[in-house]
Tab-separated table of C-alpha atoms in Angstrom:
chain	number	residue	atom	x	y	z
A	1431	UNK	CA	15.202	-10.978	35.224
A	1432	UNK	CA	15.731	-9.102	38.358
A	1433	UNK	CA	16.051	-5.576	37.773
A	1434	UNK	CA	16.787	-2.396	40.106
A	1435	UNK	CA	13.520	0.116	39.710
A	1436	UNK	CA	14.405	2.615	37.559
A	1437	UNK	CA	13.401	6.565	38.584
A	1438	UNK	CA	10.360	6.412	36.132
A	1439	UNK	CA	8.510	3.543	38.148
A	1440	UNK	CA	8.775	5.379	41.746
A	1441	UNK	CA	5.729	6.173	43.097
A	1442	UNK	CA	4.447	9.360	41.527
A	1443	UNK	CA	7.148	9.363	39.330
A	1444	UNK	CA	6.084	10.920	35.757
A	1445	UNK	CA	5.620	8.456	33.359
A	1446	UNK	CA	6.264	8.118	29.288
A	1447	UNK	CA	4.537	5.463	28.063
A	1448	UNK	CA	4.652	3.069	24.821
A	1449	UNK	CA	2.249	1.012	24.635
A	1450	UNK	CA	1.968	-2.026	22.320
A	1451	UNK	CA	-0.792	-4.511	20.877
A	1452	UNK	CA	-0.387	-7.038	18.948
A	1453	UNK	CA	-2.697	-10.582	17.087
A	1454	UNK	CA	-6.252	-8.877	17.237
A	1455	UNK	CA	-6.124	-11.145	14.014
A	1456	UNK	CA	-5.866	-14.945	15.104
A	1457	UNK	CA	-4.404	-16.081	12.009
A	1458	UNK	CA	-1.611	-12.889	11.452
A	1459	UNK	CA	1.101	-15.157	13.284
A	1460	UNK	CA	3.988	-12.977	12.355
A	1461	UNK	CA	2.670	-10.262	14.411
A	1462	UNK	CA	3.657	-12.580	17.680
A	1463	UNK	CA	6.895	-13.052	16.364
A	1464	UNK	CA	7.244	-9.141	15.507
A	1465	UNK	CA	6.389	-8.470	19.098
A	1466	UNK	CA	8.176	-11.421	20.895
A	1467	UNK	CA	11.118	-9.732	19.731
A	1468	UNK	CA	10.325	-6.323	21.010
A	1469	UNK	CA	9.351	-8.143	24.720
A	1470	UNK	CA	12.984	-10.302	24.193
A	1471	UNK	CA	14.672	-7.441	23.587
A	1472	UNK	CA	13.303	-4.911	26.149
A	1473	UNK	CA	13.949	-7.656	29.091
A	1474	UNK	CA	17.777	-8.199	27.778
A	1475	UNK	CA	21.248	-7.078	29.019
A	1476	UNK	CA	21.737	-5.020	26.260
A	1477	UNK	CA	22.752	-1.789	27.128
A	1478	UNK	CA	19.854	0.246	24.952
A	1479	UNK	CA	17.541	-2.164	26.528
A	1480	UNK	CA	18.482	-1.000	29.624
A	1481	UNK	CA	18.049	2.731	28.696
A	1482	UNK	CA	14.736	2.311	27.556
A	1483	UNK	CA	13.813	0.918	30.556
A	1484	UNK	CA	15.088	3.761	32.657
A	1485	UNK	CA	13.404	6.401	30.815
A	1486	UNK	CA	10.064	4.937	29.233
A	1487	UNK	CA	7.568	2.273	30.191
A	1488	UNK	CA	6.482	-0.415	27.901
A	1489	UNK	CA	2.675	-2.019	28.105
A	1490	UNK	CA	2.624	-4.838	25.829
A	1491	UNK	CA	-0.840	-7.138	25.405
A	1492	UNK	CA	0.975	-9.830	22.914
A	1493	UNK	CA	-3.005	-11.505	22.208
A	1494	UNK	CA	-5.485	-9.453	21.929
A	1495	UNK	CA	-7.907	-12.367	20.441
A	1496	UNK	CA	-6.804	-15.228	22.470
A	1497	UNK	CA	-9.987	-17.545	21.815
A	1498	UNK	CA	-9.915	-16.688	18.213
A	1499	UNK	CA	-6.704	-17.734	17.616
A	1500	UNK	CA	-7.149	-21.475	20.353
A	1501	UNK	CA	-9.779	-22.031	17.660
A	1502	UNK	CA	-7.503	-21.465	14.809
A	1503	UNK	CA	-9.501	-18.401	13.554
A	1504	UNK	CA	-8.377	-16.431	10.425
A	1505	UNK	CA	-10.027	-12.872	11.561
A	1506	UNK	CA	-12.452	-13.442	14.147
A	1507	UNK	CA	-13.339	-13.696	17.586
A	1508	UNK	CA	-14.902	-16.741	19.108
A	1509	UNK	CA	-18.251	-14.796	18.836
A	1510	UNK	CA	-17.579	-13.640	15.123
A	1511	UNK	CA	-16.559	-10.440	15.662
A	1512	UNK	CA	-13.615	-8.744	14.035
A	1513	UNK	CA	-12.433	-6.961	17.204
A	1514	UNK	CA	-10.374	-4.123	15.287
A	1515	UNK	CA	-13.311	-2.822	14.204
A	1516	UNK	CA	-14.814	-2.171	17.829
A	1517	UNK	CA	-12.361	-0.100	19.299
A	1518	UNK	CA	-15.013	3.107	19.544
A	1519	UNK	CA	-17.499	1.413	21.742
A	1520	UNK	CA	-16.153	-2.860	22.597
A	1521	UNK	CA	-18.796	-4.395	24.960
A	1522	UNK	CA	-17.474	-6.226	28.265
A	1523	UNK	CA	-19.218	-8.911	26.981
A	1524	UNK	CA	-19.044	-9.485	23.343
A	1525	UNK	CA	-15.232	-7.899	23.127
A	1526	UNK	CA	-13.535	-8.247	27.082
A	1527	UNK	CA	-10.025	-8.300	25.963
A	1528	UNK	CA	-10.511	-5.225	23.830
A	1529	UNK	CA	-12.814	-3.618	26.558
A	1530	UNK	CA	-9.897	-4.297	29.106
A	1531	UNK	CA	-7.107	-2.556	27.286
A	1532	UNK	CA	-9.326	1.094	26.356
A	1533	UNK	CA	-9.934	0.973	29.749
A	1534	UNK	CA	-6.634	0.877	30.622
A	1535	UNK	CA	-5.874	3.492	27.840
A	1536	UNK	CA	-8.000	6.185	28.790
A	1537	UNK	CA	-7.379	5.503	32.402
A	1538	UNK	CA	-3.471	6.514	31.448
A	1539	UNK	CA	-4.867	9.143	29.244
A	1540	UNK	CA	-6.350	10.855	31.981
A	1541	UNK	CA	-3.770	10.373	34.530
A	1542	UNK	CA	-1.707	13.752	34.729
A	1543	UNK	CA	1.189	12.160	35.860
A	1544	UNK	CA	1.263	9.849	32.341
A	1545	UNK	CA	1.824	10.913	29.252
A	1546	UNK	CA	0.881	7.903	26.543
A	1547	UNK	CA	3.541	8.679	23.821
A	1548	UNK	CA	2.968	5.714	21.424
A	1549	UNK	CA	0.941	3.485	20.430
A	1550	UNK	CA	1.742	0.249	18.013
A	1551	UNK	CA	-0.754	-2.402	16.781
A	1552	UNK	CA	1.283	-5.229	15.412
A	1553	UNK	CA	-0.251	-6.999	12.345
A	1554	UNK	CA	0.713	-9.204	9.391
A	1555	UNK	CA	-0.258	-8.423	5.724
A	1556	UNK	CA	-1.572	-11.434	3.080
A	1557	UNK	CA	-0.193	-9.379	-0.380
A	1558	UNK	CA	2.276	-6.963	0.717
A	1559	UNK	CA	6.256	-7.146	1.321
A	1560	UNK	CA	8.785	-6.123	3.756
A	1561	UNK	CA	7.223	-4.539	6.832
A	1562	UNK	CA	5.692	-0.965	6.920
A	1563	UNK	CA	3.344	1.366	8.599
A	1564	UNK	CA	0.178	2.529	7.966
A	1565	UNK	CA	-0.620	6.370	9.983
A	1566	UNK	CA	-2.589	8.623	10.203
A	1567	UNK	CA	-3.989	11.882	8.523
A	1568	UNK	CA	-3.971	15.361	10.389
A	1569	UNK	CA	-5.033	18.599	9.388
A	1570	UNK	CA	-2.289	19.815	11.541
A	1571	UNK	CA	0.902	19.742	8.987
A	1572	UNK	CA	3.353	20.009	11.759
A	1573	UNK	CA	1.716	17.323	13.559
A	1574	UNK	CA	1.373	15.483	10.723
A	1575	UNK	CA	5.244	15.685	9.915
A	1576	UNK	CA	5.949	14.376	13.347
A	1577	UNK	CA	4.126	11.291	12.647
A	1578	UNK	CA	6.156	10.494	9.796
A	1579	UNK	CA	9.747	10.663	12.217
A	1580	UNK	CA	9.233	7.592	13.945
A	1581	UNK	CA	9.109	5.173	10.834
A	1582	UNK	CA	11.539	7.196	8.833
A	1583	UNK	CA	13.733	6.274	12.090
A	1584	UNK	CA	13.217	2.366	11.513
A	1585	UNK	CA	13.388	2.337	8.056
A	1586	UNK	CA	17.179	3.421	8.921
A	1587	UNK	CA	17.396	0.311	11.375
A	1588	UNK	CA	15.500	-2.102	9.684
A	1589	UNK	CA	16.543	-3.353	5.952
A	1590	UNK	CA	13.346	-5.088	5.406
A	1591	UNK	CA	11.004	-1.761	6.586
A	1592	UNK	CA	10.145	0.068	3.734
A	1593	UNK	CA	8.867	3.689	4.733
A	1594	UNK	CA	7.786	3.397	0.320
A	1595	UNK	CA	5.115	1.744	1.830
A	1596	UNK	CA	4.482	3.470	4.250
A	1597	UNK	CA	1.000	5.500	3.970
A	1598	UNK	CA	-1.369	7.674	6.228
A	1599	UNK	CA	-4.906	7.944	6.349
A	1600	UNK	CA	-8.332	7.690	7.330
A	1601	UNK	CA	-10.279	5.373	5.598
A	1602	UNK	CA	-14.151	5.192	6.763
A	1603	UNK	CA	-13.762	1.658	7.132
A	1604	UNK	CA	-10.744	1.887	9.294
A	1605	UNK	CA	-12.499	4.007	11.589
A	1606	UNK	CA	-13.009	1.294	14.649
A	1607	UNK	CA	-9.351	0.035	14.301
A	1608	UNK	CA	-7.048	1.124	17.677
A	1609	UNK	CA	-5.046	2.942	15.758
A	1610	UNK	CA	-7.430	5.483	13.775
A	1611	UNK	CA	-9.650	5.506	17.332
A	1612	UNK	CA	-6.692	6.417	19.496
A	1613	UNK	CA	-5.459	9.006	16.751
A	1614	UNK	CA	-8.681	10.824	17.103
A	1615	UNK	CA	-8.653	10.294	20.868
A	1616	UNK	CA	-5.120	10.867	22.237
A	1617	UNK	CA	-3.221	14.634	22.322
A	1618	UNK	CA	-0.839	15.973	19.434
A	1619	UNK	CA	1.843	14.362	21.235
A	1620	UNK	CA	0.571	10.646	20.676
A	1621	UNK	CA	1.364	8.786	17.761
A	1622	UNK	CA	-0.106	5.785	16.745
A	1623	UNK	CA	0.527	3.392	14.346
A	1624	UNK	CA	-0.347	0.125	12.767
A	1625	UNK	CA	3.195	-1.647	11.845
A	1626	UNK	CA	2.517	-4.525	9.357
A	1627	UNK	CA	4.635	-7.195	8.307
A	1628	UNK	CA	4.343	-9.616	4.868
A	1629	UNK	CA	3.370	-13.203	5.274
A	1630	UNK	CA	5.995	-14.326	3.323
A	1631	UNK	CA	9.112	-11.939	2.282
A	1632	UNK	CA	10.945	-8.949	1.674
A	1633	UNK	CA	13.176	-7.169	-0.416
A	1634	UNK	CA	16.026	-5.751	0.249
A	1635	UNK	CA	17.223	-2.452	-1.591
A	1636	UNK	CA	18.539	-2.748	-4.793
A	1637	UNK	CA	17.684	-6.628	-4.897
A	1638	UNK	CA	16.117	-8.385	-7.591
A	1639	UNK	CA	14.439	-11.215	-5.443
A	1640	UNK	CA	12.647	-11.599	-2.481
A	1641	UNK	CA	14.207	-12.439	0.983
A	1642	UNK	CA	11.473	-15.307	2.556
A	1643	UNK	CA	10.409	-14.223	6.191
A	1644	UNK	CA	12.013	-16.642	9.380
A	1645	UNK	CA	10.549	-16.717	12.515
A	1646	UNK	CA	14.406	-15.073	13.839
A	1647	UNK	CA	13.267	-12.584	10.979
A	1648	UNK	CA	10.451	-11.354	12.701
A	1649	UNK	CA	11.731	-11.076	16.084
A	1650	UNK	CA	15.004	-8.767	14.287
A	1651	UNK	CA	12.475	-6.699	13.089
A	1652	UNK	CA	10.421	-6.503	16.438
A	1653	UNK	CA	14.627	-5.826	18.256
A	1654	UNK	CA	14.895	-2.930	15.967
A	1655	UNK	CA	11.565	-1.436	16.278
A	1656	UNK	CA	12.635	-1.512	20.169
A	1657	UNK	CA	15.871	0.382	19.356
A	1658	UNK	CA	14.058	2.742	17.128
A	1659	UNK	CA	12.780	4.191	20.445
A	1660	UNK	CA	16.610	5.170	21.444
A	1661	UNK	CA	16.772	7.199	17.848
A	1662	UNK	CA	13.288	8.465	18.702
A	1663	UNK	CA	14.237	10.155	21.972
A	1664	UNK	CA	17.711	10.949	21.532
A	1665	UNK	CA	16.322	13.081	18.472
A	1666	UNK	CA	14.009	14.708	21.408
A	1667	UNK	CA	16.724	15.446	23.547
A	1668	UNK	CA	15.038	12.793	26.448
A	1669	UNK	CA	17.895	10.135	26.605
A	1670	UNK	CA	21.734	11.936	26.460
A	1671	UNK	CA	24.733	10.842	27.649
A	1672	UNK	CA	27.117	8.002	26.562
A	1673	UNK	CA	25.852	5.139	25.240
A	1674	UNK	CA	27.609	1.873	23.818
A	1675	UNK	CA	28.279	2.732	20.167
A	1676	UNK	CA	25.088	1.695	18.188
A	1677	UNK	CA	25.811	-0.200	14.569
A	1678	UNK	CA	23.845	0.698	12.030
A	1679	UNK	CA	24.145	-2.632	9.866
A	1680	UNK	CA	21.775	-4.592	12.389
């Protein structure tokens, strides 16, 4: 879609920056859908589309294991590797696509003009419902509180994110995922998050049964993690001034 460049994509222009991974895991499919949403809804007409766009900038790597999933792989890479758990030191060779994007990270990272706000690794979970986040843990309580904002944000948006199941961490083995790595690596003003999604269903508050998970499901959930940004910054005082009235039942 043709669009006018906004004041944050001048030249030299400072620079907020979400940035967005999703299907390091071939065979978590509802992670594409999660994040074809977010992509759909960032490129629309809507009107808090078009706000985001003027005040942050989205990098989104949809695959991150394309050969493992053109071979129908469940976990895996095409050389066997389970490239979430390579983030502290992926080869060129062994884990490129992985390589490409910490590259690209720390080259933002390091750029004063950039400040690399969020990060979201988009994944899809075998025995849990409804979608929900995993964090993670700080010494820093303040910091730590912080963290918590942005999902208490979409559990408002969302009715199949439950923040219940929501939990922070740092578990040894989760130590080479991208979003315990970045924690460690990024400044206090970084978040970063894995946002996982069931297999198969949700429930809704108050319900007695589950709600099975569409494809349209997915992507509604992947819209209002986009609009979760809006809440996110109007809260911080970086987006102000009128805005089409926002519904809450979405």
């Amino acid at each position: 879609l043709p669009f006018s460049a906004a004041a944050n994509l001048r030249p030299g222009a400072e620079q907020k920056v979400v940035f967005i991974t999703a299907r390091v895991h071939p065979g978590e499919t509802p992670s594409s859908f999660v994040c074809q949403g977010i992509i759909d809804f960032l490129v629309s007409h809507h009107p808090i589309a078009k706000v985001l766009r003027d005040h942050l900038v989205f990098k989104i790597a949809p695959m991150l294991n394309p050969d493992g999933v053109y071979l129908g792989n469940y976990r895996c890479s095409l050389m066997g590797f389970d490239l979430n758990r390579h983030w502290a030191n992926p080869s060129p060779w062994a884990h490129p696509t992985l390589h490409g994007v910490k590259e690209l990270i720390i080259d933002m990272y390091n750029n004063p003009k950039i400040n690399l706000e969020f990060y979201i690794d988009i994944h899809a979970h075998s025995t849990m419902m409804n979608g929900f986040m995993y964090g993670n843990i700080f010494e820093d309580e303040e910091r730590f509180q912080r963290q918590a904002v942005f999902p208490k944000l979409l559990c408002q948006n969302a009715e199949d994110f439950s923040y219940s199941s929501t939990s922070f961490n740092r578990d040894a083995v989760k130590a080479g995922t991208g979003r315990r790595f970045l924690g460690g690596l990024l400044n206090d003003t970084s978040y970063c998050y894995t946002l996982e999604v069931s297999f198969y269903s949700y429930i809704l508050g108050g319900a007695a049964s589950a709600v099975p998970y569409t494809e349209e499901a997915y992507m509604k959930l992947g819209r209002n993690v986009a609009r979760t940004f809006l809440d996110y910054y109007r809260l911080n005082s970086l987006v102000e001034g009128p805005l089409a009235p926002t519904p809450k039942a979405r």
